[in-house]
């Protein structure tokens, strides 16, 4: 009986806390936590900065915490905000998904925002065509792209901060059971050089490949690239002269030097439009580069997520 009474007391306390809190303010919290700017968060919620600041003041009183403090140009979350952020994000996501199930998703009329996680390597290669296709079908949708700090950002997918993550294939055993992984496309690797590379102009051989210096992009600051690990298996080693965290500078470094870079063909073709580079067939066998679309099982079955996944997966990229 004591346990029942305690549970009843807890429920009354929870209900009291919810009654004194305007749940609309949780959207305000969620926007400011993500954007760290009152101006940007207010714009996203179609509010004036003054109205947003007033709402933030009410939320601070209701939760008895400053929640965000200004440091330079950013609003930095307090310890209490950080502790609450994932739960609030997930609650808003689940509420939105629950309400959405009672309604038919109409792409042409929807004004919702989809958030993607991707490296710049993947984003510039696949998103331009995808966004063009989405805009034709759903002109009022908003898209937000975040840098993926892991191949599969599990915490962000689970918390609903990210709707989809674009990443490369991993062994099936690497996937968490609550992650939905869909095959997107398969690409082949190419070797990239400057247009006037002396060695490559004569035909790229394994010997000349290994004799050249190389540029390697490791988006998560890995000690070595995937190609280096493959060469290890072949008892071979190349000379890595430049490590980069992003791909944007790489083709211009290659285009103005005698260094080489090994990367997927689709990305290389896109970069070829901006840099003086040439593409070559690798002088050794490299497994295909397989890209997947990751989402969380809690949201993957909603009409909106299913539509977006189908649109992405059916967009011709090659």
PDB file of C-alpha atoms in Angstrom:
ATOM      1  CA  UNK A   1       0.000   0.000   0.000  1.00  0.00           C
ATOM      2  CA  UNK A   2       2.842   2.352   0.758  1.00  0.00           C
ATOM      3  CA  UNK A   3       4.264   1.753  -2.689  1.00  0.00           C
ATOM      4  CA  UNK A   4       0.916   2.587  -4.333  1.00  0.00           C
ATOM      5  CA  UNK A   5       0.588   5.743  -2.254  1.00  0.00           C
ATOM      6  CA  UNK A   6       4.131   6.790  -3.205  1.00  0.00           C
ATOM      7  CA  UNK A   7       3.412   6.179  -6.882  1.00  0.00           C
ATOM      8  CA  UNK A   8       0.219   8.242  -6.636  1.00  0.00           C
ATOM      9  CA  UNK A   9       2.164  11.060  -4.982  1.00  0.00           C
ATOM     10  CA  UNK A  10       4.754  10.940  -7.771  1.00  0.00           C
ATOM     11  CA  UNK A  11       2.062  11.128 -10.444  1.00  0.00           C
ATOM     12  CA  UNK A  12       0.448  14.131  -8.768  1.00  0.00           C
ATOM     13  CA  UNK A  13       3.839  15.856  -8.642  1.00  0.00           C
ATOM     14  CA  UNK A  14       4.499  15.127 -12.314  1.00  0.00           C
ATOM     15  CA  UNK A  15       1.060  16.416 -13.301  1.00  0.00           C
ATOM     16  CA  UNK A  16       1.586  19.542 -11.217  1.00  0.00           C
ATOM     17  CA  UNK A  17       4.939  20.209 -12.900  1.00  0.00           C
ATOM     18  CA  UNK A  18       3.403  19.777 -16.354  1.00  0.00           C
ATOM     19  CA  UNK A  19       0.446  22.048 -15.555  1.00  0.00           C
ATOM     20  CA  UNK A  20       2.722  24.919 -14.562  1.00  0.00           C
ATOM     21  CA  UNK A  21       4.866  24.542 -17.689  1.00  0.00           C
ATOM     22  CA  UNK A  22       3.779  25.776 -21.107  1.00  0.00           C
ATOM     23  CA  UNK A  23       4.785  22.848 -23.304  1.00  0.00           C
ATOM     24  CA  UNK A  24       5.266  25.205 -26.246  1.00  0.00           C
ATOM     25  CA  UNK A  25       8.321  26.493 -24.400  1.00  0.00           C
ATOM     26  CA  UNK A  26       9.979  23.120 -24.888  1.00  0.00           C
ATOM     27  CA  UNK A  27      10.163  23.842 -28.615  1.00  0.00           C
ATOM     28  CA  UNK A  28      11.867  27.105 -27.734  1.00  0.00           C
ATOM     29  CA  UNK A  29      14.362  25.210 -25.566  1.00  0.00           C
ATOM     30  CA  UNK A  30      14.989  22.650 -28.312  1.00  0.00           C
ATOM     31  CA  UNK A  31      15.655  25.309 -30.955  1.00  0.00           C
ATOM     32  CA  UNK A  32      18.016  27.329 -28.764  1.00  0.00           C
ATOM     33  CA  UNK A  33      19.893  24.222 -27.632  1.00  0.00           C
ATOM     34  CA  UNK A  34      20.560  23.256 -31.253  1.00  0.00           C
ATOM     35  CA  UNK A  35      21.280  26.702 -32.694  1.00  0.00           C
ATOM     36  CA  UNK A  36      22.854  28.490 -29.687  1.00  0.00           C
ATOM     37  CA  UNK A  37      21.479  31.780 -30.993  1.00  0.00           C
ATOM     38  CA  UNK A  38      18.306  33.594 -29.926  1.00  0.00           C
ATOM     39  CA  UNK A  39      18.041  35.277 -33.324  1.00  0.00           C
ATOM     40  CA  UNK A  40      18.386  32.030 -35.304  1.00  0.00           C
ATOM     41  CA  UNK A  41      16.109  30.070 -32.949  1.00  0.00           C
ATOM     42  CA  UNK A  42      13.456  32.790 -33.079  1.00  0.00           C
ATOM     43  CA  UNK A  43      13.639  32.818 -36.889  1.00  0.00           C
ATOM     44  CA  UNK A  44      13.221  29.034 -37.027  1.00  0.00           C
ATOM     45  CA  UNK A  45      10.107  29.253 -34.841  1.00  0.00           C
ATOM     46  CA  UNK A  46       8.735  32.275 -36.745  1.00  0.00           C
ATOM     47  CA  UNK A  47       8.944  34.431 -33.608  1.00  0.00           C
ATOM     48  CA  UNK A  48      10.397  37.861 -32.975  1.00  0.00           C
ATOM     49  CA  UNK A  49      13.611  37.880 -30.903  1.00  0.00           C
ATOM     50  CA  UNK A  50      11.801  39.826 -28.157  1.00  0.00           C
ATOM     51  CA  UNK A  51       8.962  37.288 -27.973  1.00  0.00           C
ATOM     52  CA  UNK A  52      11.525  34.486 -27.909  1.00  0.00           C
ATOM     53  CA  UNK A  53      13.436  36.174 -25.065  1.00  0.00           C
ATOM     54  CA  UNK A  54      10.188  36.600 -23.132  1.00  0.00           C
ATOM     55  CA  UNK A  55       9.428  32.901 -23.568  1.00  0.00           C
ATOM     56  CA  UNK A  56      12.935  32.001 -22.430  1.00  0.00           C
ATOM     57  CA  UNK A  57      12.437  34.097 -19.289  1.00  0.00           C
ATOM     58  CA  UNK A  58       9.221  32.208 -18.507  1.00  0.00           C
ATOM     59  CA  UNK A  59      10.967  28.892 -19.031  1.00  0.00           C
ATOM     60  CA  UNK A  60      13.813  29.912 -16.733  1.00  0.00           C
ATOM     61  CA  UNK A  61      11.318  30.730 -13.988  1.00  0.00           C
ATOM     62  CA  UNK A  62       9.376  27.485 -14.517  1.00  0.00           C
ATOM     63  CA  UNK A  63      12.515  25.329 -14.387  1.00  0.00           C
ATOM     64  CA  UNK A  64      14.348  27.459 -11.801  1.00  0.00           C
ATOM     65  CA  UNK A  65      17.553  27.617 -13.828  1.00  0.00           C
ATOM     66  CA  UNK A  66      19.293  30.051 -16.158  1.00  0.00           C
ATOM     67  CA  UNK A  67      19.290  27.262 -18.802  1.00  0.00           C
ATOM     68  CA  UNK A  68      21.500  29.258 -21.218  1.00  0.00           C
ATOM     69  CA  UNK A  69      24.194  31.857 -20.548  1.00  0.00           C
ATOM     70  CA  UNK A  70      25.751  34.150 -23.114  1.00  0.00           C
ATOM     71  CA  UNK A  71      29.401  33.528 -23.970  1.00  0.00           C
ATOM     72  CA  UNK A  72      30.562  35.747 -26.798  1.00  0.00           C
ATOM     73  CA  UNK A  73      28.059  35.366 -29.628  1.00  0.00           C
ATOM     74  CA  UNK A  74      26.649  32.047 -28.390  1.00  0.00           C
ATOM     75  CA  UNK A  75      24.057  31.012 -25.825  1.00  0.00           C
ATOM     76  CA  UNK A  76      25.764  28.171 -23.961  1.00  0.00           C
ATOM     77  CA  UNK A  77      23.592  25.600 -22.139  1.00  0.00           C
ATOM     78  CA  UNK A  78      23.933  25.136 -18.398  1.00  0.00           C
ATOM     79  CA  UNK A  79      24.557  21.767 -16.759  1.00  0.00           C
ATOM     80  CA  UNK A  80      20.818  21.360 -16.173  1.00  0.00           C
ATOM     81  CA  UNK A  81      20.054  22.112 -19.837  1.00  0.00           C
ATOM     82  CA  UNK A  82      22.578  19.544 -21.010  1.00  0.00           C
ATOM     83  CA  UNK A  83      21.045  16.946 -18.679  1.00  0.00           C
ATOM     84  CA  UNK A  84      17.531  17.632 -20.028  1.00  0.00           C
ATOM     85  CA  UNK A  85      18.300  18.150 -23.711  1.00  0.00           C
ATOM     86  CA  UNK A  86      18.130  14.572 -25.005  1.00  0.00           C
ATOM     87  CA  UNK A  87      14.911  13.797 -23.130  1.00  0.00           C
ATOM     88  CA  UNK A  88      13.206  16.968 -24.354  1.00  0.00           C
ATOM     89  CA  UNK A  89      14.345  16.336 -27.921  1.00  0.00           C
ATOM     90  CA  UNK A  90      13.075  12.762 -27.837  1.00  0.00           C
ATOM     91  CA  UNK A  91       9.761  13.780 -26.228  1.00  0.00           C
ATOM     92  CA  UNK A  92       9.103  16.405 -28.909  1.00  0.00           C
ATOM     93  CA  UNK A  93      10.066  13.978 -31.641  1.00  0.00           C
ATOM     94  CA  UNK A  94       7.815  11.219 -30.325  1.00  0.00           C
ATOM     95  CA  UNK A  95       4.926  13.641 -29.838  1.00  0.00           C
ATOM     96  CA  UNK A  96       5.315  14.912 -33.379  1.00  0.00           C
ATOM     97  CA  UNK A  97       5.490  11.384 -34.776  1.00  0.00           C
ATOM     98  CA  UNK A  98       2.419  10.338 -32.746  1.00  0.00           C
ATOM     99  CA  UNK A  99       0.351  13.270 -34.007  1.00  0.00           C
ATOM    100  CA  UNK A 100       1.622  12.675 -37.519  1.00  0.00           C
ATOM    101  CA  UNK A 101       0.336   9.090 -37.537  1.00  0.00           C
ATOM    102  CA  UNK A 102      -3.189  10.424 -37.336  1.00  0.00           C
ATOM    103  CA  UNK A 103      -2.662  12.546 -40.408  1.00  0.00           C
ATOM    104  CA  UNK A 104      -1.719  11.819 -43.966  1.00  0.00           C
ATOM    105  CA  UNK A 105       1.663  13.232 -44.905  1.00  0.00           C
ATOM    106  CA  UNK A 106       1.379  15.511 -47.920  1.00  0.00           C
ATOM    107  CA  UNK A 107       4.862  16.318 -49.244  1.00  0.00           C
ATOM    108  CA  UNK A 108       3.646  19.178 -51.404  1.00  0.00           C
ATOM    109  CA  UNK A 109       2.137  20.962 -48.362  1.00  0.00           C
ATOM    110  CA  UNK A 110       4.373  19.900 -45.486  1.00  0.00           C
ATOM    111  CA  UNK A 111       6.506  22.546 -43.775  1.00  0.00           C
ATOM    112  CA  UNK A 112       8.410  20.228 -41.464  1.00  0.00           C
ATOM    113  CA  UNK A 113      12.185  20.202 -41.106  1.00  0.00           C
ATOM    114  CA  UNK A 114      14.336  17.124 -41.758  1.00  0.00           C
ATOM    115  CA  UNK A 115      17.807  16.975 -40.256  1.00  0.00           C
ATOM    116  CA  UNK A 116      20.627  14.975 -41.838  1.00  0.00           C
ATOM    117  CA  UNK A 117      24.034  14.001 -40.505  1.00  0.00           C
ATOM    118  CA  UNK A 118      26.789  13.670 -43.066  1.00  0.00           C
ATOM    119  CA  UNK A 119      30.431  14.369 -43.693  1.00  0.00           C
ATOM    120  CA  UNK A 120      31.209  17.085 -46.217  1.00  0.00           C
ATOM    121  CA  UNK A 121      32.639  14.317 -48.417  1.00  0.00           C
ATOM    122  CA  UNK A 122      29.216  12.689 -48.770  1.00  0.00           C
ATOM    123  CA  UNK A 123      27.167  15.870 -48.605  1.00  0.00           C
ATOM    124  CA  UNK A 124      28.638  17.641 -51.625  1.00  0.00           C
ATOM    125  CA  UNK A 125      28.603  14.441 -53.697  1.00  0.00           C
ATOM    126  CA  UNK A 126      25.002  13.327 -53.141  1.00  0.00           C
ATOM    127  CA  UNK A 127      22.929  16.090 -51.568  1.00  0.00           C
ATOM    128  CA  UNK A 128      22.753  18.580 -54.479  1.00  0.00           C
ATOM    129  CA  UNK A 129      20.805  16.170 -56.695  1.00  0.00           C
ATOM    130  CA  UNK A 130      18.755  14.905 -53.759  1.00  0.00           C
ATOM    131  CA  UNK A 131      17.798  18.382 -52.605  1.00  0.00           C
ATOM    132  CA  UNK A 132      16.817  19.330 -56.149  1.00  0.00           C
ATOM    133  CA  UNK A 133      14.502  16.297 -56.303  1.00  0.00           C
ATOM    134  CA  UNK A 134      13.022  17.043 -52.871  1.00  0.00           C
ATOM    135  CA  UNK A 135      12.356  20.684 -53.715  1.00  0.00           C
ATOM    136  CA  UNK A 136      10.337  19.716 -56.780  1.00  0.00           C
ATOM    137  CA  UNK A 137       8.132  17.365 -54.787  1.00  0.00           C
ATOM    138  CA  UNK A 138       8.021  19.203 -51.448  1.00  0.00           C
ATOM    139  CA  UNK A 139       8.819  22.905 -51.964  1.00  0.00           C
ATOM    140  CA  UNK A 140       7.937  23.906 -48.392  1.00  0.00           C
ATOM    141  CA  UNK A 141      10.134  21.383 -46.584  1.00  0.00           C
ATOM    142  CA  UNK A 142      13.235  22.623 -44.773  1.00  0.00           C
ATOM    143  CA  UNK A 143      16.464  20.632 -44.674  1.00  0.00           C
ATOM    144  CA  UNK A 144      19.233  20.967 -42.119  1.00  0.00           C
ATOM    145  CA  UNK A 145      22.593  19.212 -42.539  1.00  0.00           C
ATOM    146  CA  UNK A 146      24.843  18.601 -39.547  1.00  0.00           C
ATOM    147  CA  UNK A 147      28.391  17.338 -39.598  1.00  0.00           C
ATOM    148  CA  UNK A 148      28.479  13.654 -38.633  1.00  0.00           C
ATOM    149  CA  UNK A 149      31.050  13.118 -35.905  1.00  0.00           C
ATOM    150  CA  UNK A 150      30.663   9.346 -36.330  1.00  0.00           C
ATOM    151  CA  UNK A 151      29.708   7.144 -39.249  1.00  0.00           C
ATOM    152  CA  UNK A 152      26.468   6.326 -37.407  1.00  0.00           C
ATOM    153  CA  UNK A 153      25.641   9.053 -34.827  1.00  0.00           C
ATOM    154  CA  UNK A 154      23.622   6.771 -32.548  1.00  0.00           C
ATOM    155  CA  UNK A 155      22.854   9.295 -29.810  1.00  0.00           C
ATOM    156  CA  UNK A 156      21.571  11.891 -32.279  1.00  0.00           C
ATOM    157  CA  UNK A 157      19.392   9.363 -34.113  1.00  0.00           C
ATOM    158  CA  UNK A 158      17.953   7.993 -30.873  1.00  0.00           C
ATOM    159  CA  UNK A 159      17.288  11.442 -29.434  1.00  0.00           C
ATOM    160  CA  UNK A 160      15.605  12.593 -32.638  1.00  0.00           C
ATOM    161  CA  UNK A 161      18.121  15.372 -33.261  1.00  0.00           C
ATOM    162  CA  UNK A 162      18.879  13.714 -36.592  1.00  0.00           C
ATOM    163  CA  UNK A 163      16.327  12.098 -38.924  1.00  0.00           C
ATOM    164  CA  UNK A 164      18.799  10.415 -41.288  1.00  0.00           C
ATOM    165  CA  UNK A 165      22.513   9.799 -41.335  1.00  0.00           C
ATOM    166  CA  UNK A 166      24.415   9.195 -44.558  1.00  0.00           C
ATOM    167  CA  UNK A 167      27.352   6.866 -44.017  1.00  0.00           C
ATOM    168  CA  UNK A 168      29.395   4.126 -45.578  1.00  0.00           C
ATOM    169  CA  UNK A 169      28.798   0.420 -45.166  1.00  0.00           C
ATOM    170  CA  UNK A 170      30.000  -1.479 -42.116  1.00  0.00           C
ATOM    171  CA  UNK A 171      29.775  -5.165 -41.172  1.00  0.00           C
ATOM    172  CA  UNK A 172      26.186  -5.957 -40.167  1.00  0.00           C
ATOM    173  CA  UNK A 173      27.335  -6.829 -36.657  1.00  0.00           C
ATOM    174  CA  UNK A 174      28.389  -3.198 -36.195  1.00  0.00           C
ATOM    175  CA  UNK A 175      24.802  -1.906 -36.375  1.00  0.00           C
ATOM    176  CA  UNK A 176      22.800  -1.383 -33.198  1.00  0.00           C
ATOM    177  CA  UNK A 177      19.483  -3.320 -33.243  1.00  0.00           C
ATOM    178  CA  UNK A 178      17.413  -0.120 -33.178  1.00  0.00           C
ATOM    179  CA  UNK A 179      19.115   1.337 -36.260  1.00  0.00           C
ATOM    180  CA  UNK A 180      17.548   0.857 -39.696  1.00  0.00           C
ATOM    181  CA  UNK A 181      20.202   0.642 -42.424  1.00  0.00           C
ATOM    182  CA  UNK A 182      19.087   0.904 -46.060  1.00  0.00           C
ATOM    183  CA  UNK A 183      21.362   0.352 -49.057  1.00  0.00           C
ATOM    184  CA  UNK A 184      21.636   3.530 -51.121  1.00  0.00           C
ATOM    185  CA  UNK A 185      24.255   3.198 -53.839  1.00  0.00           C
ATOM    186  CA  UNK A 186      27.536   1.520 -54.681  1.00  0.00           C
ATOM    187  CA  UNK A 187      30.507   3.415 -56.070  1.00  0.00           C
ATOM    188  CA  UNK A 188      33.977   2.467 -57.277  1.00  0.00           C
ATOM    189  CA  UNK A 189      37.243   4.020 -56.172  1.00  0.00           C
ATOM    190  CA  UNK A 190      39.440   6.064 -58.489  1.00  0.00           C
ATOM    191  CA  UNK A 191      42.880   7.600 -58.126  1.00  0.00           C
ATOM    192  CA  UNK A 192      42.949  11.381 -58.512  1.00  0.00           C
ATOM    193  CA  UNK A 193      45.975  13.282 -59.807  1.00  0.00           C
ATOM    194  CA  UNK A 194      46.752  16.669 -61.310  1.00  0.00           C
ATOM    195  CA  UNK A 195      45.876  16.910 -65.004  1.00  0.00           C
ATOM    196  CA  UNK A 196      49.538  17.084 -65.975  1.00  0.00           C
ATOM    197  CA  UNK A 197      50.916  14.525 -63.567  1.00  0.00           C
ATOM    198  CA  UNK A 198      54.076  13.123 -65.202  1.00  0.00           C
ATOM    199  CA  UNK A 199      53.788   9.599 -63.794  1.00  0.00           C
ATOM    200  CA  UNK A 200      50.065   9.166 -64.335  1.00  0.00           C
ATOM    201  CA  UNK A 201      50.233  10.420 -67.912  1.00  0.00           C
ATOM    202  CA  UNK A 202      52.408   7.399 -68.711  1.00  0.00           C
ATOM    203  CA  UNK A 203      49.934   4.974 -67.135  1.00  0.00           C
ATOM    204  CA  UNK A 204      49.519   4.391 -63.403  1.00  0.00           C
ATOM    205  CA  UNK A 205      51.133   1.195 -62.135  1.00  0.00           C
ATOM    206  CA  UNK A 206      51.269  -0.230 -58.638  1.00  0.00           C
ATOM    207  CA  UNK A 207      54.948   0.659 -58.448  1.00  0.00           C
ATOM    208  CA  UNK A 208      54.381   4.281 -59.453  1.00  0.00           C
ATOM    209  CA  UNK A 209      51.342   4.542 -57.152  1.00  0.00           C
ATOM    210  CA  UNK A 210      53.411   3.474 -54.145  1.00  0.00           C
ATOM    211  CA  UNK A 211      56.298   5.749 -55.171  1.00  0.00           C
ATOM    212  CA  UNK A 212      54.099   8.856 -55.145  1.00  0.00           C
ATOM    213  CA  UNK A 213      53.032  10.826 -52.084  1.00  0.00           C
ATOM    214  CA  UNK A 214      49.364  10.821 -51.112  1.00  0.00           C
ATOM    215  CA  UNK A 215      46.647  13.028 -49.646  1.00  0.00           C
ATOM    216  CA  UNK A 216      44.273  11.244 -47.235  1.00  0.00           C
ATOM    217  CA  UNK A 217      40.978  12.498 -45.800  1.00  0.00           C
ATOM    218  CA  UNK A 218      40.045  11.068 -42.396  1.00  0.00           C
ATOM    219  CA  UNK A 219      36.799  12.806 -41.306  1.00  0.00           C
ATOM    220  CA  UNK A 220      36.904  11.465 -37.751  1.00  0.00           C
ATOM    221  CA  UNK A 221      40.634  12.016 -37.289  1.00  0.00           C
ATOM    222  CA  UNK A 222      41.493   8.364 -37.728  1.00  0.00           C
ATOM    223  CA  UNK A 223      45.186   7.623 -37.593  1.00  0.00           C
ATOM    224  CA  UNK A 224      45.062   5.973 -41.026  1.00  0.00           C
ATOM    225  CA  UNK A 225      42.712   5.791 -43.998  1.00  0.00           C
ATOM    226  CA  UNK A 226      40.761   2.760 -45.239  1.00  0.00           C
ATOM    227  CA  UNK A 227      43.055   2.394 -48.257  1.00  0.00           C
ATOM    228  CA  UNK A 228      46.093   2.169 -45.976  1.00  0.00           C
ATOM    229  CA  UNK A 229      44.465  -0.676 -44.091  1.00  0.00           C
ATOM    230  CA  UNK A 230      43.750  -2.425 -47.382  1.00  0.00           C
ATOM    231  CA  UNK A 231      47.371  -2.019 -48.456  1.00  0.00           C
ATOM    232  CA  UNK A 232      48.455  -3.481 -45.114  1.00  0.00           C
ATOM    233  CA  UNK A 233      46.577  -6.663 -46.021  1.00  0.00           C
ATOM    234  CA  UNK A 234      48.568  -6.766 -49.261  1.00  0.00           C
ATOM    235  CA  UNK A 235      51.845  -6.169 -47.388  1.00  0.00           C
ATOM    236  CA  UNK A 236      52.193  -2.835 -49.164  1.00  0.00           C
ATOM    237  CA  UNK A 237      52.610   0.716 -47.925  1.00  0.00           C
ATOM    238  CA  UNK A 238      52.140   4.144 -49.484  1.00  0.00           C
ATOM    239  CA  UNK A 239      53.593   7.509 -48.481  1.00  0.00           C
ATOM    240  CA  UNK A 240      50.952   9.698 -46.854  1.00  0.00           C
ATOM    241  CA  UNK A 241      52.150  13.295 -47.006  1.00  0.00           C
ATOM    242  CA  UNK A 242      48.968  15.177 -46.050  1.00  0.00           C
ATOM    243  CA  UNK A 243      46.153  14.255 -43.655  1.00  0.00           C
ATOM    244  CA  UNK A 244      42.955  16.334 -43.890  1.00  0.00           C
ATOM    245  CA  UNK A 245      39.736  16.256 -41.805  1.00  0.00           C
ATOM    246  CA  UNK A 246      37.571  17.423 -44.725  1.00  0.00           C
ATOM    247  CA  UNK A 247      37.664  16.871 -48.461  1.00  0.00           C
ATOM    248  CA  UNK A 248      37.219  20.441 -49.683  1.00  0.00           C
ATOM    249  CA  UNK A 249      40.903  21.386 -49.854  1.00  0.00           C
ATOM    250  CA  UNK A 250      42.090  17.981 -51.087  1.00  0.00           C
ATOM    251  CA  UNK A 251      41.456  18.259 -54.865  1.00  0.00           C
ATOM    252  CA  UNK A 252      43.160  21.659 -55.031  1.00  0.00           C
ATOM    253  CA  UNK A 253      46.200  20.314 -53.193  1.00  0.00           C
ATOM    254  CA  UNK A 254      46.327  17.402 -55.632  1.00  0.00           C
ATOM    255  CA  UNK A 255      45.734  19.662 -58.627  1.00  0.00           C
ATOM    256  CA  UNK A 256      48.753  21.800 -57.731  1.00  0.00           C
ATOM    257  CA  UNK A 257      51.169  19.019 -56.807  1.00  0.00           C
ATOM    258  CA  UNK A 258      52.449  15.583 -57.748  1.00  0.00           C
ATOM    259  CA  UNK A 259      50.480  13.942 -54.939  1.00  0.00           C
ATOM    260  CA  UNK A 260      47.670  11.448 -55.471  1.00  0.00           C
ATOM    261  CA  UNK A 261      44.374  10.829 -53.733  1.00  0.00           C
ATOM    262  CA  UNK A 262      42.209   7.707 -53.780  1.00  0.00           C
ATOM    263  CA  UNK A 263      38.493   8.324 -53.387  1.00  0.00           C
ATOM    264  CA  UNK A 264      35.016   7.275 -54.641  1.00  0.00           C
ATOM    265  CA  UNK A 265      34.280   8.109 -58.283  1.00  0.00           C
ATOM    266  CA  UNK A 266      31.070  10.096 -57.706  1.00  0.00           C
ATOM    267  CA  UNK A 267      32.778  12.528 -55.367  1.00  0.00           C
ATOM    268  CA  UNK A 268      35.805  12.757 -57.648  1.00  0.00           C
ATOM    269  CA  UNK A 269      33.644  13.619 -60.676  1.00  0.00           C
ATOM    270  CA  UNK A 270      31.948  16.368 -58.702  1.00  0.00           C
ATOM    271  CA  UNK A 271      35.298  17.796 -57.604  1.00  0.00           C
ATOM    272  CA  UNK A 272      36.597  17.578 -61.176  1.00  0.00           C
ATOM    273  CA  UNK A 273      34.260  20.452 -62.062  1.00  0.00           C
ATOM    274  CA  UNK A 274      36.172  22.766 -59.729  1.00  0.00           C
ATOM    275  CA  UNK A 275      39.773  21.552 -59.688  1.00  0.00           C
ATOM    276  CA  UNK A 276      42.377  20.718 -62.336  1.00  0.00           C
ATOM    277  CA  UNK A 277      42.400  16.995 -61.664  1.00  0.00           C
ATOM    278  CA  UNK A 278      42.291  13.752 -63.662  1.00  0.00           C
ATOM    279  CA  UNK A 279      40.813  10.371 -62.715  1.00  0.00           C
ATOM    280  CA  UNK A 280      42.560   7.013 -63.084  1.00  0.00           C
ATOM    281  CA  UNK A 281      41.742   3.355 -62.476  1.00  0.00           C
ATOM    282  CA  UNK A 282      43.483   2.095 -59.312  1.00  0.00           C
ATOM    283  CA  UNK A 283      46.403  -0.288 -60.023  1.00  0.00           C
ATOM    284  CA  UNK A 284      45.112  -2.767 -57.432  1.00  0.00           C
ATOM    285  CA  UNK A 285      41.715  -4.161 -56.440  1.00  0.00           C
ATOM    286  CA  UNK A 286      39.679  -2.033 -54.020  1.00  0.00           C
ATOM    287  CA  UNK A 287      36.272  -3.171 -52.688  1.00  0.00           C
ATOM    288  CA  UNK A 288      33.357  -0.995 -53.740  1.00  0.00           C
ATOM    289  CA  UNK A 289      32.398   2.027 -51.656  1.00  0.00           C
ATOM    290  CA  UNK A 290      28.896   1.271 -50.343  1.00  0.00           C
ATOM    291  CA  UNK A 291      26.769   4.107 -48.976  1.00  0.00           C
ATOM    292  CA  UNK A 292      23.826   3.520 -46.652  1.00  0.00           C
ATOM    293  CA  UNK A 293      21.004   5.623 -45.278  1.00  0.00           C
ATOM    294  CA  UNK A 294      20.632   5.218 -41.519  1.00  0.00           C
ATOM    295  CA  UNK A 295      17.575   6.084 -39.419  1.00  0.00           C
ATOM    296  CA  UNK A 296      16.105   5.063 -36.085  1.00  0.00           C
ATOM    297  CA  UNK A 297      13.448   2.368 -35.782  1.00  0.00           C
ATOM    298  CA  UNK A 298      11.199   4.670 -33.697  1.00  0.00           C
ATOM    299  CA  UNK A 299      10.705   6.991 -36.645  1.00  0.00           C
ATOM    300  CA  UNK A 300      11.457   4.959 -39.753  1.00  0.00           C
ATOM    301  CA  UNK A 301       7.877   3.767 -40.199  1.00  0.00           C
ATOM    302  CA  UNK A 302       6.206   7.172 -40.157  1.00  0.00           C
ATOM    303  CA  UNK A 303       4.755   8.399 -43.448  1.00  0.00           C
ATOM    304  CA  UNK A 304       7.087  11.396 -43.551  1.00  0.00           C
ATOM    305  CA  UNK A 305      10.254   9.380 -42.920  1.00  0.00           C
ATOM    306  CA  UNK A 306       9.201   6.664 -45.337  1.00  0.00           C
ATOM    307  CA  UNK A 307       8.550   9.274 -48.031  1.00  0.00           C
ATOM    308  CA  UNK A 308      11.895  10.960 -47.485  1.00  0.00           C
ATOM    309  CA  UNK A 309      13.782   7.648 -47.510  1.00  0.00           C
ATOM    310  CA  UNK A 310      12.067   6.580 -50.752  1.00  0.00           C
ATOM    311  CA  UNK A 311      12.799   9.941 -52.368  1.00  0.00           C
ATOM    312  CA  UNK A 312      16.484   9.766 -51.458  1.00  0.00           C
ATOM    313  CA  UNK A 313      16.927   6.122 -52.398  1.00  0.00           C
ATOM    314  CA  UNK A 314      15.231   6.635 -55.767  1.00  0.00           C
ATOM    315  CA  UNK A 315      17.223   9.728 -56.751  1.00  0.00           C
ATOM    316  CA  UNK A 316      19.638   8.946 -59.567  1.00  0.00           C
ATOM    317  CA  UNK A 317      23.110  10.031 -58.493  1.00  0.00           C
ATOM    318  CA  UNK A 318      25.430   8.489 -61.078  1.00  0.00           C
TER     319      UNK A 318
END
